[in-house]
Amino acid sequence: MEYNGTLTFDTQLAKWNDLQQVYGMGSGGTYSIDAVANTNKSWGGKADGSNMLTYFDGVARPYLIRPDNTSGFFRTGLTASNTAVITANSGNTGVRFSYTDMRNKDIVPKTHMGRDIFNLRANTTLSKVDLDLSVNYTHEDVKNRPALGDSQANIGKNLITLSTTYDQQWLKNYEDENGNYTNWNGMDPYNVNPYWDIYKNSNDSKKDQFRLNGKAIWHITEHVKLQGTAGAELNWFTFEDFKARTTPGFETGRLQNSSFRNRMYNFEVLALYNNSWGDFDFNATLGGNVYKVNNETTVITA
């Protein structure tokens, strides 16, 4: 029996400390006194602290550069992986089984992932026939998978576009006394408050994947053999995405459930011949292959 374990800690690497540190929130050398417009632009007036701006939360703050104004949002991440392996051999027969448990706490708050992987492989020789079978099953469960690209819920994008005079900590006031979204940037649907996204919005995804492969080789003679292989891959993935009421772009709220069922099958039979005559090698192959794919997608939105 064999055991392997790893423990990894993750922290934010990028500090955004190579941005210009002279001009603050605004555009064209000006800024809005109510500090709601141009929150993702840093081409206002010089941020020398000579003026006070009243922000969406009612607090007046000096117009100053806020160095490294995004790091406080993230936490220290953790990934733990444990693998156990059992191997048995007897004569021409071998069996190997492994199980891997992986747990991840992302640097984005309230984001977690768990993955379980089972692997089994067995091979043996029966007279003139070689048999090889492998089975893999993976189960994955993710809570609040981070959005990517130009998604309005991309936390990284929404943080790095904050102006140089805006501190992400102020966005912790993400809802009013009625639980509604606070207007911190003109209700921009493409820059959603990241705190609102992690504490009011949510998503949940689950994946089950099966892989099966088998091979049989019949050594008919010294030069002729018949080989058959069969494989299948089954993927079932579900994704539930919830947007709370008053989220910019989803003012009435939304619940969307997506289901993906993908199946792939592959079958092959080959007759193989090889021989040598003097300085010449002769090889011949005759066979056929059947490959089938079936994909089903269901999306329900309420």
Coordinates of N, CA, C and O in Angstrom, one line a residue, residues 12-26 38-43 47 55 61-74 155-172 184 191 193-195:
Q12 N -2.6 35.9 -3.1 CA -2.6 36.7 -4.2 C -1.2 37.2 -4.6 O -0.4 37.6 -3.8
L13 N -0.9 37.0 -5.9 CA 0.4 37.4 -6.4 C 0.5 38.8 -6.9 O 1.3 39.6 -6.6
A14 N -0.5 39.1 -7.8 CA -0.5 40.5 -8.4 C -0.9 41.5 -7.4 O -1.9 41.3 -6.6
K15 N -0.2 42.6 -7.3 CA -0.4 43.7 -6.3 C -0.9 45.0 -7.0 O -1.2 45.9 -6.4
W16 N -0.8 45.0 -8.4 CA -1.2 46.2 -9.2 C -0.5 47.4 -8.7 O -1.1 48.5 -8.6
N17 N 0.8 47.2 -8.4 CA 1.6 48.4 -7.9 C 2.3 49.1 -9.0 O 3.2 49.9 -8.7
D18 N 2.1 48.7 -10.2 CA 2.8 49.4 -11.4 C 1.8 50.3 -12.1 O 2.1 50.8 -13.2
L19 N 0.7 50.7 -11.5 CA -0.2 51.6 -12.0 C 0.2 53.1 -11.7 O 0.9 53.3 -10.7
Q20 N -0.2 54.0 -12.5 CA 0.1 55.4 -12.2 C -0.5 55.8 -10.9 O -1.6 55.4 -10.5
Q21 N 0.2 56.6 -10.1 CA -0.2 56.9 -8.8 C -0.3 58.5 -8.6 O 0.0 59.0 -7.5
V22 N -0.7 59.1 -9.7 CA -0.8 60.6 -9.6 C -2.2 61.1 -9.7 O -2.7 61.9 -8.9
Y23 N -3.0 60.5 -10.7 CA -4.4 60.9 -10.9 C -5.4 60.0 -10.3 O -5.1 58.8 -10.3
G24 N -6.5 60.5 -9.8 CA -7.5 59.7 -9.2 C -8.7 59.4 -10.0 O -8.7 59.6 -11.2
M25 N -9.8 59.0 -9.3 CA -11.0 58.6 -9.9 C -11.6 59.8 -10.8 O -11.6 61.0 -10.3
G26 N -12.0 59.5 -12.0 CA -12.5 60.5 -12.8 C -12.1 60.3 -14.3 O -11.5 59.3 -14.6
N38 N -17.6 57.1 -12.9 CA -16.2 56.9 -13.3 C -15.4 56.2 -12.2 O -14.2 56.5 -12.0
T39 N -16.0 55.3 -11.4 CA -15.3 54.6 -10.4 C -14.3 53.6 -10.9 O -13.5 53.2 -10.2
N40 N -14.4 53.3 -12.2 CA -13.4 52.4 -12.8 C -12.4 53.1 -13.7 O -11.8 52.5 -14.6
K41 N -12.3 54.4 -13.6 CA -11.3 55.2 -14.3 C -10.4 56.0 -13.4 O -10.9 56.5 -12.4
S42 N -9.2 56.2 -13.8 CA -8.2 56.9 -13.0 C -7.6 58.0 -13.7 O -6.3 58.2 -13.7
W43 N -8.4 58.8 -14.4 CA -7.8 60.0 -15.1 C -8.6 61.3 -14.8 O -8.9 62.1 -15.6
A47 N -4.6 63.5 -7.3 CA -5.1 63.0 -6.1 C -4.1 63.5 -5.0 O -3.3 62.7 -4.5
Y55 N -18.9 59.5 -0.6 CA -19.1 58.3 -1.4 C -20.5 57.7 -1.1 O -21.3 58.3 -0.4
R61 N -14.4 61.3 2.3 CA -13.0 60.9 2.4 C -12.2 61.8 1.5 O -12.6 62.2 0.4
P62 N -10.9 62.0 1.9 CA -10.0 62.8 1.1 C -9.7 62.1 -0.3 O -9.6 60.9 -0.3
Y63 N -9.5 62.9 -1.3 CA -9.2 62.5 -2.6 C -7.7 62.1 -2.7 O -6.9 62.9 -3.1
L64 N -7.4 60.9 -2.3 CA -6.0 60.5 -2.2 C -5.8 59.1 -2.9 O -6.8 58.3 -3.0
I65 N -4.6 58.8 -3.3 CA -4.3 57.5 -3.9 C -4.4 56.5 -2.8 O -3.9 56.7 -1.6
R66 N -5.0 55.3 -3.1 CA -5.1 54.2 -2.2 C -4.2 53.1 -2.7 O -4.6 52.3 -3.5
P67 N -2.9 53.0 -2.3 CA -2.0 52.0 -2.8 C -2.5 50.6 -2.6 O -3.1 50.3 -1.5
D68 N -2.2 49.7 -3.5 CA -2.6 48.3 -3.4 C -4.0 48.2 -2.9 O -4.3 47.5 -1.9
N69 N -4.9 48.8 -3.6 CA -6.3 48.9 -3.1 C -7.2 47.7 -3.4 O -8.4 47.8 -3.2
T70 N -6.7 46.6 -3.8 CA -7.5 45.4 -4.1 C -7.1 44.2 -3.2 O -8.0 43.3 -3.0
S71 N -5.9 44.1 -2.6 CA -5.5 42.9 -2.0 C -6.3 42.5 -0.8 O -6.4 41.3 -0.5
G72 N -6.9 43.4 -0.1 CA -7.6 43.1 1.1 C -8.8 42.2 0.9 O -9.4 41.7 1.9
F73 N -9.3 42.1 -0.3 CA -10.5 41.3 -0.6 C -10.2 39.8 -0.5 O -11.0 39.1 -0.1
F74 N -9.0 39.4 -0.9 CA -8.7 38.0 -1.0 C -8.2 37.4 0.4 O -7.7 38.1 1.2
I155 N -14.9 38.7 -10.5 CA -14.4 39.5 -9.4 C -13.0 40.1 -9.6 O -12.8 41.3 -9.3
G156 N -12.1 39.4 -10.2 CA -10.8 40.0 -10.5 C -10.9 41.2 -11.4 O -10.2 42.2 -11.2
K157 N -11.7 41.1 -12.5 CA -11.9 42.2 -13.4 C -12.5 43.4 -12.7 O -12.0 44.5 -12.9
N158 N -13.5 43.2 -11.9 CA -14.2 44.3 -11.2 C -13.3 45.0 -10.2 O -13.5 46.1 -9.9
L159 N -12.3 44.2 -9.6 CA -11.4 44.8 -8.6 C -10.3 45.6 -9.3 O -10.0 46.7 -8.9
I160 N -9.7 45.0 -10.3 CA -8.6 45.7 -10.9 C -9.0 47.0 -11.7 O -8.1 47.8 -12.0
T161 N -10.3 47.1 -12.0 CA -10.7 48.3 -12.7 C -11.1 49.4 -11.7 O -11.5 50.5 -12.2
L162 N -11.0 49.2 -10.4 CA -11.3 50.2 -9.5 C -10.3 51.4 -9.7 O -9.1 51.1 -9.9
S163 N -10.7 52.6 -9.5 CA -9.8 53.7 -9.7 C -8.8 53.7 -8.5 O -8.9 53.1 -7.5
T164 N -7.7 54.4 -8.8 CA -6.6 54.5 -7.8 C -6.9 55.1 -6.5 O -6.2 54.9 -5.5
T165 N -8.0 55.9 -6.4 CA -8.4 56.5 -5.2 C -9.6 55.8 -4.5 O -10.2 56.3 -3.6
Y166 N -9.9 54.6 -5.0 CA -11.0 53.8 -4.4 C -10.5 52.6 -3.7 O -9.8 51.8 -4.3
D167 N -10.9 52.4 -2.5 CA -10.5 51.3 -1.7 C -11.6 50.2 -1.7 O -12.7 50.5 -1.4
Q168 N -11.2 49.0 -2.0 CA -12.3 47.9 -2.1 C -13.0 47.7 -0.8 O -14.1 47.2 -0.8
Q169 N -12.3 48.0 0.3 CA -13.0 47.8 1.6 C -14.3 48.6 1.8 O -15.2 48.2 2.5
W170 N -14.4 49.7 1.1 CA -15.6 50.5 1.2 C -16.8 49.8 0.6 O -18.0 50.0 0.9
L171 N -16.5 48.8 -0.3 CA -17.6 48.1 -1.0 C -18.2 47.0 -0.1 O -19.2 46.3 -0.5
K172 N -17.7 46.9 1.1 CA -18.3 45.9 2.1 C -19.8 46.4 2.4 O -20.6 45.6 2.9
W184 N -23.2 52.1 -6.0 CA -21.8 52.7 -5.7 C -21.2 53.1 -7.0 O -20.2 53.9 -7.0
N191 N -19.8 46.0 -13.9 CA -18.9 46.1 -12.8 C -19.7 45.9 -11.5 O -20.0 46.9 -10.7
N193 N -20.5 44.9 -7.7 CA -19.8 44.9 -6.4 C -19.4 43.5 -6.0 O -20.2 42.6 -5.9
P194 N -18.1 43.2 -5.9 CA -17.6 41.8 -5.7 C -18.1 41.3 -4.3 O -18.3 40.0 -4.2
Y195 N -18.4 42.1 -3.3 CA -18.9 41.6 -2.1 C -20.4 41.1 -2.3 O -20.8 40.1 -1.7

